[in-house]
Amino acid sequence: MQTFLPFNTLSSWAWHNDSLPANGELPSDYHGVPRETYGREVFYDIPDPSLKQATQWLIGNPNRINLGRIGLTYKGASVSSSLITQAKQVLDLWNGVLTSTFEVDGTPVKVITQGDFDEDAVAFSVESDLIKSGQLTVELDFPYPPIHTTAYKYEVFAGVYNFPLNHTTSIVNQNKKSGSASIHHQLQETKYFANLRWPTQTPLSLTRNEPEGLNATTAHRYTLQPSSTARKSSSISFTAHFSPDQHTPPLPSTIQKRNKLAWNNYWNEGGFVDFTESTNSKATELQRRIITSQYHVRVNSAATGQSPQESGLMNNGWYGKFHMEMVIWHNAHWATWGRQKYFDRIFPALYERLLPSSLARASSMGWEGARWPKMTDPLCATNSPGDINAFLLWQQPHPMYLANLAYRASPTRETLQRWDKVVTATAEYMASYAHLNPRTGRYDLGPPSYGVTENTPPNSTKNLAYELAYWRYALDAAAEWKRLLNLPVPAHWTHVASNLAPLPVVDGLYAVYEGLNTTWWSDPKLTADPRSLIMLQGILPSTPAVNTTLALHTADKVAAIWTDDKIRGWGRPVLAINSARIGNATRAMYHLTAYDYWKFDDAGFAVRGGDGGTPPPFMPGNAGFLLAVAYVVEGWEGSRGEAPGVPRGEGWVVRSEGLVKAL
């Protein structure tokens, strides 16, 4: 309704499983692939070359589906770019109202769209003389998910129209008295309803364009237009509501009123940062990014009980699944911006949902506690097979970091008890996974293992610097959690924590992992992205494992070799955070405002940069940006003074309210 492109209607609850592999392989046949670990055979979730189709099925399923497309038709055909002129679109951020004006074949059209905070619904209003003449109508179309091979790992426009007989749609209710109708969509085990409603004083009629059972790409199209008995009007309004259940949704006027109030409340709650008094030429764009990022995370990243996929609710990346190593970069900003209620909707419910399968995963691999997945979904809660998915480590300590964010916001026994099961299961795994090296008397991590940047050789990578430091922080935090509950601290937690292998050091600087020598600084594979080393004094809170002087010198070395042309993704936020924490405010603000390299599009979405790799937008970019802004403006535990990451005397003037110090 707002664009001539075939965009998506994605949700946090609508998922689908493809048909089973055609060659007869079953997902249940897959049991992982063995890799020697600490002198024994351990089965990991990596692709099995003898079960290629079953492995791919597990990687691609379940997948997030496009609930349907709603758009305009002119004289029976979808409105295309060739027909549109004089296009203008304005987003009223304060009220959450998107207004598009344009001309179709020379006649003005105005479309107003508002999403609903309370239900999975959108309210539309359309004004044009083309409605009165019957030439402009609304079309609903329902795609089917493709077979999710590697070709459909990233879907910009989710769904295809090649399999009309694989799914069914039908009008199951059309009630003229209430001004409502429902379309039932059945895709094998997945089913849901598109519930519609309109004002009875301007009645609409819903009709199917083609007979049921038609084997054509147009088989599941419907038209919504003024009823033949209605008084001719140049405007229509309606609600489109998607739900697993059939019911009568709110009137568009109801959504239009409460939506504005909900957005007003959102902007009035939590923190705000104001750079508008700055004379620095970069201040205006920085302010734009701060405001639009807050809008986009509320739309795309505020689900209940799950973290967003990296492209939010706009496109499908990795089949619509989310990544557990990214949950802090997606969601920690809620806590630092004083919007804790959004954080609490996600955690610890997400980990509670994943706990049974994570306990089973660790047990099957011979360890205690819960081994959290890397790439997963809210339904099956499995770890999608993949080399990186199997060997990545840094998602394991995240629950301790997040639990501390929750406790700082609400330092009560209730918070401690709510998180205790997750904290305990995490610590049990971490203490169990660490392996006592009989030669050194220290506990090693890996191999096999992958570091933060996923560019180390997994079969030989041992004792990654950041992962060792994070392990120490998390085990210490778990022990303190027990003390706060007046419960005994398991002795093996503290023993492993205090006897972890030391962080690898080469020539007075930290190295990415153990066994490297001075030449690693000339290895383009490693220096293309050495962000894990700046995270030692960045996102990671203070821990005895990290020598702050060494970390500072290492950060300066990284700044010299990790040049602007190499930085992408959430690299800028972590660089800004690290720079602020080591006392280099000028460098911190540079990374937040490196506009020539770190692009935000005209809508305010962060661009991932580099090789792309995922469909836009890149939500960790917006969310990580907000987290970094909170760091430089409000500071972190132990920081001193106001705005410790904002340089003095460079034209920057900042005011803020409602922010909370980071960990």
XYZ file of C-alpha atoms in Angstrom:
663
model
C 0.000 0.000 0.000
C 3.021 2.271 0.439
C 5.224 1.104 -2.425
C 5.072 -0.582 -5.804
C 7.690 -3.116 -4.657
C 6.438 -6.543 -3.479
C 7.493 -6.234 0.149
C 6.763 -8.601 3.001
C 4.377 -8.959 5.918
C 6.493 -10.828 8.451
C 5.704 -11.751 12.040
C 7.342 -13.397 15.027
C 4.875 -16.306 15.063
C 4.255 -17.465 11.476
C 6.690 -20.231 10.496
C 6.533 -23.096 8.021
C 8.289 -26.399 7.327
C 9.192 -27.364 3.772
C 8.324 -30.803 2.436
C 10.780 -33.490 3.488
C 13.738 -34.234 1.189
C 12.737 -35.877 -2.067
C 15.493 -38.494 -1.826
C 13.978 -40.061 1.289
C 16.465 -38.704 3.801
C 14.844 -37.767 7.096
C 15.917 -35.023 9.471
C 15.755 -37.636 12.236
C 18.576 -39.510 10.462
C 20.928 -36.629 11.239
C 22.978 -36.962 14.441
C 25.837 -34.580 13.791
C 29.427 -35.172 12.755
C 32.244 -36.249 15.117
C 35.254 -34.083 15.906
C 37.980 -34.921 18.396
C 37.668 -32.679 21.424
C 39.957 -32.921 24.446
C 40.965 -36.429 23.421
C 37.472 -37.839 22.857
C 34.937 -37.993 20.058
C 32.163 -35.387 20.243
C 29.314 -35.022 17.734
C 28.743 -31.436 16.565
C 25.973 -29.788 14.528
C 27.957 -29.521 11.309
C 26.821 -30.540 7.818
C 26.890 -34.289 7.230
C 28.211 -35.034 3.706
C 26.384 -38.378 3.723
C 23.050 -36.639 4.477
C 23.249 -33.496 2.396
C 19.507 -33.022 1.850
C 18.548 -33.836 5.441
C 21.210 -31.415 6.668
C 19.948 -28.651 4.376
C 16.386 -29.303 5.509
C 17.446 -28.781 9.128
C 19.305 -25.598 8.204
C 16.346 -24.125 6.315
C 13.479 -25.196 8.577
C 11.343 -23.917 10.040
C 11.393 -20.714 7.980
C 9.602 -17.441 8.547
C 6.802 -16.864 6.049
C 5.332 -13.873 4.290
C 1.762 -13.597 5.579
C 0.547 -11.799 2.472
C 0.891 -8.746 0.311
C -1.566 -5.884 0.285
C -1.381 -3.344 -2.517
C -3.263 -1.189 -4.975
C -4.511 -2.143 -8.421
C -5.403 0.228 -11.241
C -7.801 -1.014 -13.891
C -7.303 -4.562 -12.661
C -3.492 -4.580 -12.705
C -1.026 -4.025 -9.872
C 0.086 -0.420 -9.643
C 3.591 -0.256 -11.124
C 6.369 2.300 -11.058
C 5.614 3.268 -14.653
C 2.195 4.569 -13.577
C 3.369 6.511 -10.518
C 4.485 10.144 -10.704
C 4.909 12.974 -8.191
C 5.655 10.497 -5.417
C 6.252 11.811 -1.909
C 6.366 9.877 1.357
C 6.464 11.278 4.884
C 6.852 9.362 8.138
C 5.473 11.179 11.175
C 7.702 9.539 13.810
C 5.980 11.134 16.794
C 2.587 9.672 15.867
C 3.674 6.623 13.859
C 1.841 7.699 10.701
C 3.181 6.988 7.211
C 1.638 9.062 4.423
C 2.268 8.560 0.709
C 0.986 10.897 -1.971
C 1.433 10.269 -5.677
C -0.392 10.329 -8.972
C -1.590 7.301 -10.888
C -2.120 8.055 -14.549
C -2.276 11.732 -13.600
C -4.863 11.390 -10.792
C -3.812 12.113 -7.149
C -3.767 9.265 -4.605
C -3.161 9.516 -0.866
C -2.448 6.483 1.321
C -2.129 6.632 5.106
C -0.782 3.607 6.989
C -0.615 3.019 10.740
C 0.525 -0.116 12.522
C -1.113 -1.286 15.726
C 0.796 -1.665 19.008
C -1.764 -4.016 20.543
C -2.450 -6.504 17.767
C -0.861 -7.743 14.533
C -2.894 -5.285 12.527
C -2.479 -2.340 10.186
C -4.995 0.421 9.463
C -5.152 1.874 5.955
C -6.893 4.914 4.516
C -6.918 5.587 0.780
C -8.202 8.746 -0.893
C -8.557 9.254 -4.653
C -11.189 10.005 -7.270
C -10.036 6.740 -8.852
C -11.807 4.926 -6.022
C -15.086 6.613 -6.853
C -14.710 5.654 -10.499
C -13.954 2.036 -9.532
C -10.564 2.068 -11.257
C -8.461 1.915 -8.056
C -8.960 -1.094 -5.779
C -7.089 -2.973 -3.074
C -5.550 -6.351 -3.783
C -4.520 -9.088 -1.330
C -2.201 -11.842 -2.525
C -0.828 -14.850 -0.665
C 2.527 -16.359 -1.668
C 3.890 -19.789 -0.811
C 7.342 -20.390 0.693
C 9.959 -21.664 -1.754
C 11.882 -24.860 -1.137
C 14.616 -23.464 1.055
C 17.852 -24.425 -0.586
C 20.963 -22.295 -0.165
C 19.559 -20.118 -2.958
C 16.846 -18.987 -0.545
C 19.129 -18.369 2.436
C 18.391 -14.664 2.013
C 14.983 -13.530 0.760
C 14.439 -9.867 0.034
C 10.928 -10.527 -1.239
C 9.830 -13.585 0.717
C 7.593 -16.124 -0.965
C 6.884 -17.300 -4.510
C 3.799 -17.894 -6.637
C 4.967 -21.037 -8.437
C 3.114 -23.568 -6.272
C -0.559 -22.468 -6.187
C -1.815 -26.028 -5.620
C 0.421 -26.540 -2.559
C -1.710 -24.239 -0.413
C -5.293 -23.106 -0.137
C -7.011 -19.815 0.590
C -10.703 -19.145 1.012
C -13.116 -16.536 2.282
C -14.517 -18.093 5.439
C -16.568 -15.193 6.685
C -17.985 -12.009 5.222
C -20.339 -10.191 7.536
C -21.961 -7.117 6.053
C -23.566 -6.219 9.357
C -20.238 -5.906 11.198
C -18.261 -4.829 8.134
C -15.788 -7.681 8.317
C -14.372 -10.626 6.417
C -11.690 -13.278 6.901
C -9.435 -15.179 4.525
C -8.146 -18.529 5.720
C -4.688 -19.547 4.490
C -3.569 -23.189 4.886
C 0.025 -24.244 4.100
C 0.386 -27.866 5.240
C 0.737 -27.648 9.030
C 0.724 -23.839 9.029
C -2.548 -21.957 9.013
C -3.673 -18.457 9.856
C -6.290 -15.840 9.008
C -6.204 -12.458 7.345
C -9.014 -10.711 9.215
C -10.428 -7.551 7.630
C -12.732 -4.835 8.918
C -14.092 -1.548 7.634
C -16.631 1.084 8.741
C -20.196 -0.004 8.006
C -21.077 3.471 6.709
C -18.612 2.949 3.829
C -19.099 -0.783 3.181
C -16.548 -2.798 1.235
C -16.789 -6.061 -0.629
C -14.186 -8.836 -0.684
C -14.086 -11.121 -3.728
C -11.786 -13.832 -4.974
C -10.258 -13.001 -8.352
C -10.053 -16.572 -9.673
C -11.911 -19.838 -8.989
C -10.502 -22.083 -6.261
C -8.060 -24.743 -7.446
C -6.653 -22.697 -10.314
C -3.073 -23.666 -11.221
C -1.837 -20.142 -11.922
C 0.337 -17.553 -10.221
C -2.782 -15.424 -9.691
C -4.700 -18.209 -7.926
C -4.665 -16.630 -4.452
C -5.525 -13.018 -5.217
C -8.470 -11.145 -3.719
C -9.965 -7.726 -4.376
C -11.289 -5.369 -1.722
C -13.348 -2.466 -3.043
C -16.456 -0.415 -2.252
C -19.606 -2.497 -2.230
C -21.800 -2.199 -5.297
C -24.620 -0.985 -3.042
C -22.475 1.617 -1.282
C -22.731 5.328 -1.845
C -19.969 6.381 -4.221
C -17.066 7.739 -2.220
C -13.541 8.850 -3.053
C -12.065 7.264 0.095
C -11.964 3.921 1.848
C -10.450 2.705 5.108
C -9.939 -0.772 6.494
C -8.000 -2.862 8.990
C -5.902 -5.849 7.948
C -5.194 -8.156 10.853
C -3.145 -11.370 10.694
C -3.652 -14.005 13.361
C -3.579 -17.759 13.970
C -7.235 -17.293 14.920
C -10.274 -15.918 13.173
C -11.945 -12.945 14.812
C -13.231 -9.456 14.110
C -10.398 -6.926 14.347
C -10.675 -3.329 15.551
C -12.016 -0.644 13.286
C -9.337 1.407 11.512
C -10.419 4.477 13.486
C -9.703 2.618 16.740
C -6.180 1.748 15.627
C -5.584 5.240 14.293
C -6.418 6.767 17.684
C -4.639 4.341 19.989
C -1.631 4.007 17.684
C -0.858 7.713 18.005
C -1.141 7.555 21.794
C 1.090 4.491 21.928
C 3.803 6.170 19.865
C 3.556 9.333 21.953
C 4.018 7.238 25.083
C 6.992 5.454 23.543
C 8.764 8.717 22.803
C 7.973 10.077 26.250
C 9.320 7.041 28.109
C 12.941 6.093 28.609
C 15.941 8.085 27.474
C 16.616 10.818 24.997
C 19.788 12.409 23.614
C 19.914 15.905 22.121
C 22.841 17.129 20.009
C 20.934 20.003 18.375
C 22.907 22.744 20.174
C 26.149 21.435 18.670
C 27.996 23.509 16.076
C 29.815 20.465 14.712
C 28.747 19.891 11.102
C 28.043 16.214 11.792
C 25.514 16.855 14.566
C 22.344 16.989 12.436
C 22.935 13.607 10.817
C 23.897 12.102 14.181
C 20.603 13.346 15.635
C 18.669 11.899 12.684
C 20.259 8.510 13.206
C 19.529 8.549 16.930
C 15.833 9.267 16.409
C 15.182 7.010 13.432
C 17.052 4.130 15.081
C 14.734 4.349 18.080
C 11.783 4.134 15.719
C 13.131 1.155 13.797
C 14.041 -0.949 16.827
C 10.549 -0.454 18.227
C 9.009 -1.669 14.974
C 11.419 -4.517 14.249
C 12.967 -5.650 17.523
C 10.368 -5.578 20.288
C 8.834 -9.048 20.097
C 7.922 -11.093 23.155
C 10.181 -14.016 24.004
C 12.492 -13.827 21.011
C 15.235 -11.754 19.466
C 14.849 -10.350 15.940
C 16.463 -11.761 12.855
C 19.169 -9.460 11.545
C 16.889 -7.896 8.928
C 14.056 -7.418 11.396
C 10.523 -7.811 10.043
C 11.361 -6.526 6.567
C 13.241 -9.375 4.868
C 14.377 -12.919 5.621
C 18.023 -13.598 6.347
C 19.112 -17.125 7.249
C 15.554 -18.355 6.562
C 14.145 -15.933 9.136
C 16.038 -17.469 12.061
C 17.806 -15.422 14.719
C 21.340 -15.678 16.079
C 22.041 -16.111 19.757
C 25.515 -14.564 19.656
C 23.874 -11.293 18.563
C 21.229 -10.955 21.284
C 23.249 -8.364 23.231
C 23.849 -6.225 20.157
C 20.158 -6.459 19.307
C 18.698 -5.881 22.761
C 21.079 -4.384 25.371
C 20.156 -0.877 24.215
C 16.668 -1.333 25.724
C 18.281 -1.358 29.174
C 20.714 1.520 28.618
C 17.982 3.706 27.121
C 15.692 3.200 30.111
C 13.193 1.052 28.214
C 13.612 -1.990 30.389
C 10.105 -3.301 29.777
C 11.038 -4.234 26.194
C 14.147 -6.018 27.455
C 12.084 -7.888 30.052
C 9.622 -9.072 27.413
C 12.457 -10.913 25.691
C 14.563 -12.147 28.615
C 14.803 -14.549 30.292
C 11.823 -16.028 28.381
C 13.974 -16.608 25.295
C 16.468 -18.676 27.280
C 13.720 -20.481 29.155
C 12.262 -21.538 25.808
C 15.651 -22.809 24.626
C 16.636 -24.424 27.930
C 15.294 -28.001 27.464
C 16.933 -28.470 24.061
C 20.135 -26.808 25.263
C 20.361 -29.122 28.266
C 19.837 -32.086 25.949
C 22.470 -30.785 23.532
C 25.126 -30.451 26.217
C 24.308 -33.877 27.655
C 24.539 -35.587 24.261
C 27.974 -34.031 23.781
C 29.203 -35.170 27.194
C 28.982 -31.900 29.120
C 26.873 -30.575 31.975
C 24.467 -27.652 31.926
C 23.033 -25.944 28.841
C 24.897 -25.463 25.577
C 23.026 -22.610 23.878
C 22.461 -22.740 20.107
C 23.892 -20.278 17.634
C 21.311 -20.049 14.807
C 17.841 -21.061 15.932
C 14.098 -20.411 15.935
C 11.373 -20.177 18.596
C 9.580 -23.385 17.543
C 12.099 -26.219 17.346
C 14.842 -24.463 19.337
C 17.517 -26.523 17.588
C 20.968 -25.429 16.484
C 20.921 -25.214 12.693
C 23.819 -27.280 11.305
C 26.839 -25.319 10.143
C 30.555 -25.142 10.820
C 30.323 -21.764 12.527
C 27.042 -22.656 14.205
C 28.679 -25.707 15.760
C 31.941 -24.216 16.994
C 31.152 -20.602 17.970
C 31.684 -19.960 21.695
C 30.862 -16.397 22.621
C 27.089 -16.833 22.794
C 27.481 -19.134 25.811
C 28.274 -16.446 28.472
C 25.610 -13.974 27.275
C 22.992 -14.935 29.907
C 25.218 -13.613 32.717
C 25.647 -10.250 31.009
C 21.915 -10.003 30.354
C 21.010 -11.168 33.858
C 23.164 -8.387 35.290
C 21.368 -5.852 33.109
C 18.061 -7.146 34.462
C 19.253 -7.088 38.087
C 20.631 -3.570 37.811
C 17.226 -2.379 36.587
C 15.362 -4.299 39.296
C 17.727 -5.398 42.112
C 15.232 -7.698 43.821
C 15.162 -11.287 44.969
C 12.433 -11.877 42.410
C 14.849 -10.972 39.593
C 17.506 -13.245 41.061
C 15.102 -16.164 41.305
C 13.656 -15.599 37.843
C 17.076 -15.805 36.220
C 18.662 -18.391 38.501
C 17.765 -21.466 36.468
C 19.247 -19.964 33.302
C 22.343 -18.612 35.071
C 22.960 -21.975 36.767
C 22.586 -24.015 33.590
C 24.920 -21.632 31.754
C 27.615 -21.741 34.423
C 27.399 -25.515 34.684
C 28.081 -25.845 30.993
C 30.910 -23.326 30.978
C 32.673 -24.969 33.902
C 32.156 -28.393 32.358
C 33.276 -27.392 28.860
C 36.589 -25.881 29.992
C 39.233 -28.645 29.859
C 42.008 -29.087 32.408
C 45.338 -29.181 30.610
C 47.532 -31.607 32.618
C 50.688 -29.964 31.271
C 49.852 -26.392 32.316
C 47.413 -27.009 35.140
C 45.101 -24.465 33.475
C 41.708 -24.823 31.816
C 41.630 -24.511 28.024
C 38.799 -23.584 25.669
C 38.899 -25.580 22.440
C 39.772 -26.690 19.891
C 37.554 -26.960 17.966
C 36.317 -23.411 18.321
C 35.439 -20.284 16.376
C 36.075 -16.765 17.602
C 33.832 -13.727 17.485
C 34.874 -12.813 13.955
C 34.528 -16.361 12.596
C 37.839 -16.110 10.736
C 40.053 -18.437 12.767
C 40.903 -22.065 11.854
C 38.421 -23.980 14.026
C 40.253 -27.287 14.266
C 43.367 -25.663 15.726
C 42.015 -22.556 17.470
C 42.562 -22.749 21.217
C 42.165 -20.207 23.991
C 40.658 -17.276 22.141
C 41.439 -14.103 24.079
C 37.956 -12.624 24.175
C 36.260 -15.932 24.911
C 38.648 -16.634 27.826
C 37.973 -13.200 29.291
C 34.212 -13.577 28.800
C 34.319 -17.054 30.411
C 36.000 -15.527 33.481
C 33.521 -12.668 33.688
C 30.530 -14.984 33.345
C 31.663 -17.578 35.894
C 32.454 -14.822 38.389
C 29.039 -13.281 37.735
C 27.325 -16.638 38.259
C 29.112 -17.099 41.566
C 28.024 -13.634 42.697
C 24.469 -14.488 41.639
C 24.467 -17.405 44.088
C 25.892 -15.206 46.852
C 23.129 -12.662 46.339
C 20.617 -15.493 46.724
C 22.403 -16.685 49.890
C 23.035 -20.009 48.194
C 26.292 -21.980 48.130
C 28.582 -21.304 45.183
C 29.572 -24.512 43.369
C 33.284 -24.968 44.019
C 34.043 -26.024 40.451
C 32.753 -22.726 39.123
C 35.247 -20.687 41.092
C 38.046 -23.204 40.560
C 37.672 -23.115 36.771
C 37.272 -19.324 36.752
C 40.475 -18.694 38.701
C 42.464 -21.264 36.764
C 41.524 -20.496 33.175
C 44.393 -20.254 30.727
C 45.811 -16.722 30.565
C 44.869 -14.556 27.623
C 47.465 -15.015 24.868
C 50.024 -12.196 24.661
C 52.570 -11.594 21.898
C 55.169 -8.830 22.233
C 53.219 -6.992 24.904
C 49.891 -7.042 23.024
C 46.954 -9.397 23.172
C 46.649 -11.917 20.350
C 43.387 -13.327 18.987
C 44.174 -16.875 20.117
C 46.972 -18.964 21.551
C 49.860 -20.006 19.324
C 50.161 -16.889 17.166
C 53.429 -14.983 16.878
C 54.309 -11.430 15.877
C 53.575 -12.137 12.229
C 49.850 -12.457 12.865
C 49.528 -8.667 12.587
C 50.426 -9.132 8.915
C 47.883 -11.894 8.302
C 45.118 -10.245 6.227
C 42.607 -12.916 7.182
C 42.912 -11.997 10.867
C 43.584 -8.273 10.593
C 40.631 -7.790 8.249
C 38.481 -7.950 11.390
C 40.251 -7.991 14.780
C 37.256 -6.637 16.700
C 37.408 -9.343 19.375
C 40.520 -7.677 20.843
C 38.910 -4.259 21.257
C 35.921 -5.982 22.877
C 38.228 -6.832 25.807
C 37.811 -3.213 26.897
C 34.611 -2.541 25.089
C 31.373 -4.435 25.500
C 32.971 -6.734 28.104
C 32.713 -5.351 31.659
C 35.812 -5.245 33.837
C 37.241 -8.659 34.723
C 40.481 -9.827 36.381
C 41.298 -11.741 33.211
C 42.048 -8.512 31.312
C 45.033 -6.268 31.955
C 43.722 -2.816 31.145
C 47.113 -1.468 30.094
C 47.665 -4.319 27.664
C 44.109 -3.923 26.381
C 44.622 -0.195 25.785
C 47.865 -0.735 23.848
C 46.181 -3.496 21.852
C 43.261 -1.195 21.003
C 45.692 1.444 19.721
C 47.371 -1.176 17.544
C 43.995 -2.306 16.199
C 43.122 1.324 15.413
C 46.241 1.528 13.250
C 45.580 -1.596 11.200
C 41.755 -1.906 11.145
C 41.220 0.881 8.661
C 37.926 2.473 7.644
C 37.613 0.467 4.452
C 37.585 -2.809 6.422
C 35.074 -1.929 9.143
C 31.510 -3.124 8.665
C 28.438 -4.403 10.478
C 28.501 -3.622 14.190
C 32.216 -2.788 13.988
C 31.609 0.947 14.379
C 29.554 0.651 17.584
C 32.135 -1.585 19.268
C 34.941 0.741 18.173
C 33.070 3.733 19.609
C 32.470 1.906 22.889
C 36.077 0.780 23.160
C 37.391 4.258 22.343
C 35.234 5.828 25.034
C 36.324 3.275 27.631
C 40.032 3.804 26.981
C 39.589 7.569 27.269
C 39.762 8.537 23.584
C 36.559 10.529 23.166
C 37.641 12.029 19.842
C 38.065 8.562 18.371
C 34.745 7.446 19.878
C 32.821 10.249 18.206
C 34.695 9.710 14.961
C 33.408 6.156 14.744
C 29.834 7.263 15.460
C 30.027 9.886 12.707
C 32.184 8.245 10.011
C 29.429 8.908 7.508
C 31.614 8.394 4.446
C 32.067 4.773 5.499
C 29.181 3.932 7.830
C 26.069 4.478 5.758
C 22.501 4.877 6.983
C 19.917 4.995 4.210
C 17.316 7.710 3.703
C 14.894 5.914 6.041
C 17.522 5.734 8.778
C 18.393 2.041 8.499
C 22.027 1.131 9.140
C 23.765 -0.425 6.133
C 25.867 -3.471 6.937
C 28.581 -2.643 4.439
C 31.361 -4.906 3.265
C 30.244 -7.835 1.172
C 26.611 -7.440 2.250
C 25.953 -11.064 3.117
C 22.443 -10.445 4.396
C 19.428 -8.612 2.989
C 18.832 -5.120 4.339
C 18.189 -3.668 6.796
C 20.907 -4.542 9.314
C 19.197 -4.211 12.685
C 22.316 -4.865 14.826
C 23.679 -1.727 13.189
C 20.830 0.440 14.481
C 20.623 -1.295 17.849
C 24.398 -1.337 18.312
C 24.521 2.336 17.353
C 22.029 3.160 20.114
C 24.029 1.113 22.625
C 27.200 2.985 21.643
C 25.466 6.366 21.942
C 24.401 5.454 25.474
C 27.994 4.497 26.318
C 29.523 7.751 25.068
C 26.796 9.980 26.510
C 25.903 8.309 29.825
C 28.984 6.185 30.451
C 29.391 2.791 32.092
C 29.862 1.445 35.591
C 33.001 3.086 36.935
C 33.097 5.910 34.375
C 33.473 9.454 35.662
C 32.131 12.793 34.582
C 29.401 13.739 32.168
C 29.366 12.375 28.623
C 32.724 10.577 28.952
C 32.775 9.622 25.263
C 31.949 13.092 23.865
C 35.026 15.219 23.086
C 35.343 18.716 24.468
C 36.057 21.694 22.272
C 35.100 20.125 18.943
C 31.706 21.736 18.565
C 29.817 19.020 20.433
C 27.106 19.969 22.914
C 24.961 17.175 24.305
C 22.027 17.013 26.658
C 20.400 13.806 27.777
C 17.851 12.354 30.134
C 16.678 8.921 31.185
C 19.733 6.953 30.072
C 21.239 4.241 32.272
C 24.950 3.509 32.574
C 26.119 0.448 30.710
C 27.789 -2.469 32.493
